[in-house]
Amino acid sequence: MKRKDLDWENIGFSYHKTEKRYVANYREGKWDEGLLTEDANVVINECAGILQYCQEIFEGLKVYTTCDGSIVAFRPDQNAKRMISSAQGLEMPPFPEERFLDALDQVVRANAAWVPPYGSGATLYIRPYMFASSSVIGVKPAEEYQFRMFCTPVGPYFKGGVRPLVLCVGDYDRAAPHGTGHLKAGLNYAMSIHAGAQAHRNGYDENMFLDAATRTYVEETGGANFLFVTKDQEIVIPKSASILPSITRQSLIQVARDYLDLKVTERPVTLSELSDFAECGLCGTAAVISPVGKVVDHGKEIIFSENKNGMGPVIQKLYDTLTGMQQGNLKAPEGWIRHIM
Ligand code: PLP
Ligand code: COI
């Protein structure tokens, strides 16, 4: 297998059309066998449920070349499980976990030439998604669905390498209490686009969303969870029913407790207490752990002093341990690494 000739260090977080993607259709109450196709286009009826009422869910995970040249995925079973709960939340038929994992193996093997080399800083990003493909005009679940999984090589989510990000607190909410914020549904991302674009227009890297009910608690950004570190090197994770349960965050909690011997507390975090923290990070598949240097709340600056030049010491340790496991330099807990080839 000859690897594609890309400038791996500088590919950025963008879409590259790769050779093959997986497609399965749900019709008459069951999933068909599924297959790989070269066709990257989706053809659906004008009245398809996805187009009219946004009945869609997705996932995001990464595949790595390890130090010994293997190709592995990080905790894909967790993405399969989260996609099942997202499906249940949007009245869609769950795609079985073992079929999800089989589709992953097929897509990665068929596009092996696109897996970035070890040490390049790039990875193969996998995007599984499912949408209502048959027509609906009354507001109700569709009868037919399509599950697809494609891959694209990606570099870091934030431009400019590891640097302290600057966030703002905007005036829009991402998710309602008792709503869909905990599901990985495209509709939540649609809700975040205006706030995110406003933040970018105003020169910020991201928008920090607060809880919609009281606007006093920290929730997340449009694409990552928060993690804070106290001056005593304790980790504090915002707890809320309307944020996406991040697999990266869950993994970091385990890394912190079991490998770094750090105390971790999950609790609601108020905006007003942020100035007490020494470090702040954004965590997610795309973001990995990206350091936040400053949050600006309507002119008031909250500075995370330990992140002023990049990652603070605790975030750096978390980052090194997690990425060490993903790249095969450190042994990961049982079941975290799926060997694909
Ligand atoms: N929060 C949001 C809104 C996201 O889109 C993501 C990305 O998937 C995350 C958090 C991080 O989740 P994970 O670590 O599972 O990628
Ligand atoms: C991911 O981290 O996989 C996501 O889905 C977030 C998105 C902003 C790229």
PDB file of N, CA and C and ligand atoms in Angstrom, residues 82 174 184 189 220-225 244 246-248 283-285, ligand 1:
ATOM      1  N   ARG A  82     -22.852   5.599  21.732  1.00  0.00           N
ATOM      2  CA  ARG A  82     -23.450   6.945  21.812  1.00  0.00           C
ATOM      3  C   ARG A  82     -24.379   7.181  20.628  1.00  0.00           C
ATOM      4  N   ARG A 174     -27.152  27.131  23.141  1.00  0.00           N
ATOM      5  CA  ARG A 174     -27.000  25.970  22.249  1.00  0.00           C
ATOM      6  C   ARG A 174     -28.107  24.953  22.468  1.00  0.00           C
ATOM      7  N   LYS A 184     -25.782  13.571  19.905  1.00  0.00           N
ATOM      8  CA  LYS A 184     -24.949  14.075  18.820  1.00  0.00           C
ATOM      9  C   LYS A 184     -25.811  14.148  17.566  1.00  0.00           C
ATOM     10  N   TYR A 189     -25.786  21.420  16.276  1.00  0.00           N
ATOM     11  CA  TYR A 189     -24.682  22.142  15.636  1.00  0.00           C
ATOM     12  C   TYR A 189     -25.250  23.316  14.841  1.00  0.00           C
ATOM     13  N   GLU A 220     -20.514  24.143  27.255  1.00  0.00           N
ATOM     14  CA  GLU A 220     -19.429  23.690  26.375  1.00  0.00           C
ATOM     15  C   GLU A 220     -19.306  24.634  25.195  1.00  0.00           C
ATOM     16  N   THR A 221     -18.480  24.296  24.222  1.00  0.00           N
ATOM     17  CA  THR A 221     -18.446  25.084  22.984  1.00  0.00           C
ATOM     18  C   THR A 221     -19.269  24.316  21.947  1.00  0.00           C
ATOM     19  N   GLY A 222     -19.289  24.784  20.714  1.00  0.00           N
ATOM     20  CA  GLY A 222     -20.051  24.101  19.670  1.00  0.00           C
ATOM     21  C   GLY A 222     -19.513  22.712  19.366  1.00  0.00           C
ATOM     22  N   GLY A 223     -18.236  22.438  19.688  1.00  0.00           N
ATOM     23  CA  GLY A 223     -17.646  21.156  19.312  1.00  0.00           C
ATOM     24  C   GLY A 223     -16.728  20.524  20.341  1.00  0.00           C
ATOM     25  N   ALA A 224     -16.771  20.977  21.599  1.00  0.00           N
ATOM     26  CA  ALA A 224     -15.890  20.379  22.610  1.00  0.00           C
ATOM     27  C   ALA A 224     -16.402  20.676  24.019  1.00  0.00           C
ATOM     28  N   ASN A 225     -16.038  19.802  24.960  1.00  0.00           N
ATOM     29  CA  ASN A 225     -16.359  19.991  26.389  1.00  0.00           C
ATOM     30  C   ASN A 225     -15.232  20.792  27.059  1.00  0.00           C
ATOM     31  N   LEU A 244     -22.839  17.410  25.538  1.00  0.00           N
ATOM     32  CA  LEU A 244     -22.558  16.099  24.938  1.00  0.00           C
ATOM     33  C   LEU A 244     -21.596  15.322  25.844  1.00  0.00           C
ATOM     34  N   SER A 246     -18.720  13.644  26.300  1.00  0.00           N
ATOM     35  CA  SER A 246     -17.529  13.473  25.461  1.00  0.00           C
ATOM     36  C   SER A 246     -16.771  12.200  25.829  1.00  0.00           C
ATOM     37  N   ILE A 247     -16.387  11.449  24.831  1.00  0.00           N
ATOM     38  CA  ILE A 247     -15.604  10.224  25.051  1.00  0.00           C
ATOM     39  C   ILE A 247     -14.165  10.612  25.432  1.00  0.00           C
ATOM     40  N   THR A 248     -13.683  11.696  24.860  1.00  0.00           N
ATOM     41  CA  THR A 248     -12.339  12.183  25.226  1.00  0.00           C
ATOM     42  C   THR A 248     -12.334  12.591  26.699  1.00  0.00           C
ATOM     43  N   CYS A 283     -11.858  19.821  25.346  1.00  0.00           N
ATOM     44  CA  CYS A 283     -11.531  18.444  24.992  1.00  0.00           C
ATOM     45  C   CYS A 283     -12.580  17.809  24.098  1.00  0.00           C
ATOM     46  N   GLY A 284     -12.090  17.035  23.154  1.00  0.00           N
ATOM     47  CA  GLY A 284     -12.948  16.349  22.199  1.00  0.00           C
ATOM     48  C   GLY A 284     -12.092  15.613  21.186  1.00  0.00           C
ATOM     49  N   THR A 285     -12.730  14.822  20.348  1.00  0.00           N
ATOM     50  CA  THR A 285     -11.984  14.078  19.336  1.00  0.00           C
ATOM     51  C   THR A 285     -11.209  15.041  18.445  1.00  0.00           C
TER      52      THR A 285
HETATM   53  N1  PLP B   1     -19.109  18.487  22.683  1.00  0.00           N
HETATM   54  C1  PLP B   1     -19.522  18.649  21.423  1.00  0.00           C
HETATM   55  C2  PLP B   1     -20.628  19.600  21.175  1.00  0.00           C
HETATM   56  C3  PLP B   1     -18.908  17.920  20.381  1.00  0.00           C
HETATM   57  O1  PLP B   1     -19.303  18.071  19.133  1.00  0.00           O
HETATM   58  C4  PLP B   1     -17.857  17.043  20.676  1.00  0.00           C
HETATM   59  C5  PLP B   1     -17.229  16.260  19.617  1.00  0.00           C
HETATM   60  O2  PLP B   1     -17.561  15.150  19.368  1.00  0.00           O
HETATM   61  C6  PLP B   1     -17.461  16.911  22.005  1.00  0.00           C
HETATM   62  C7  PLP B   1     -18.102  17.648  22.978  1.00  0.00           C
HETATM   63  C8  PLP B   1     -16.373  15.967  22.371  1.00  0.00           C
HETATM   64  O3  PLP B   1     -16.808  14.651  22.318  1.00  0.00           O
HETATM   65  P1  PLP B   1     -15.829  13.459  21.967  1.00  0.00           P
HETATM   66  O4  PLP B   1     -14.732  13.543  22.940  1.00  0.00           O
HETATM   67  O5  PLP B   1     -16.646  12.245  22.152  1.00  0.00           O
HETATM   68  O6  PLP B   1     -15.373  13.676  20.586  1.00  0.00           O
END
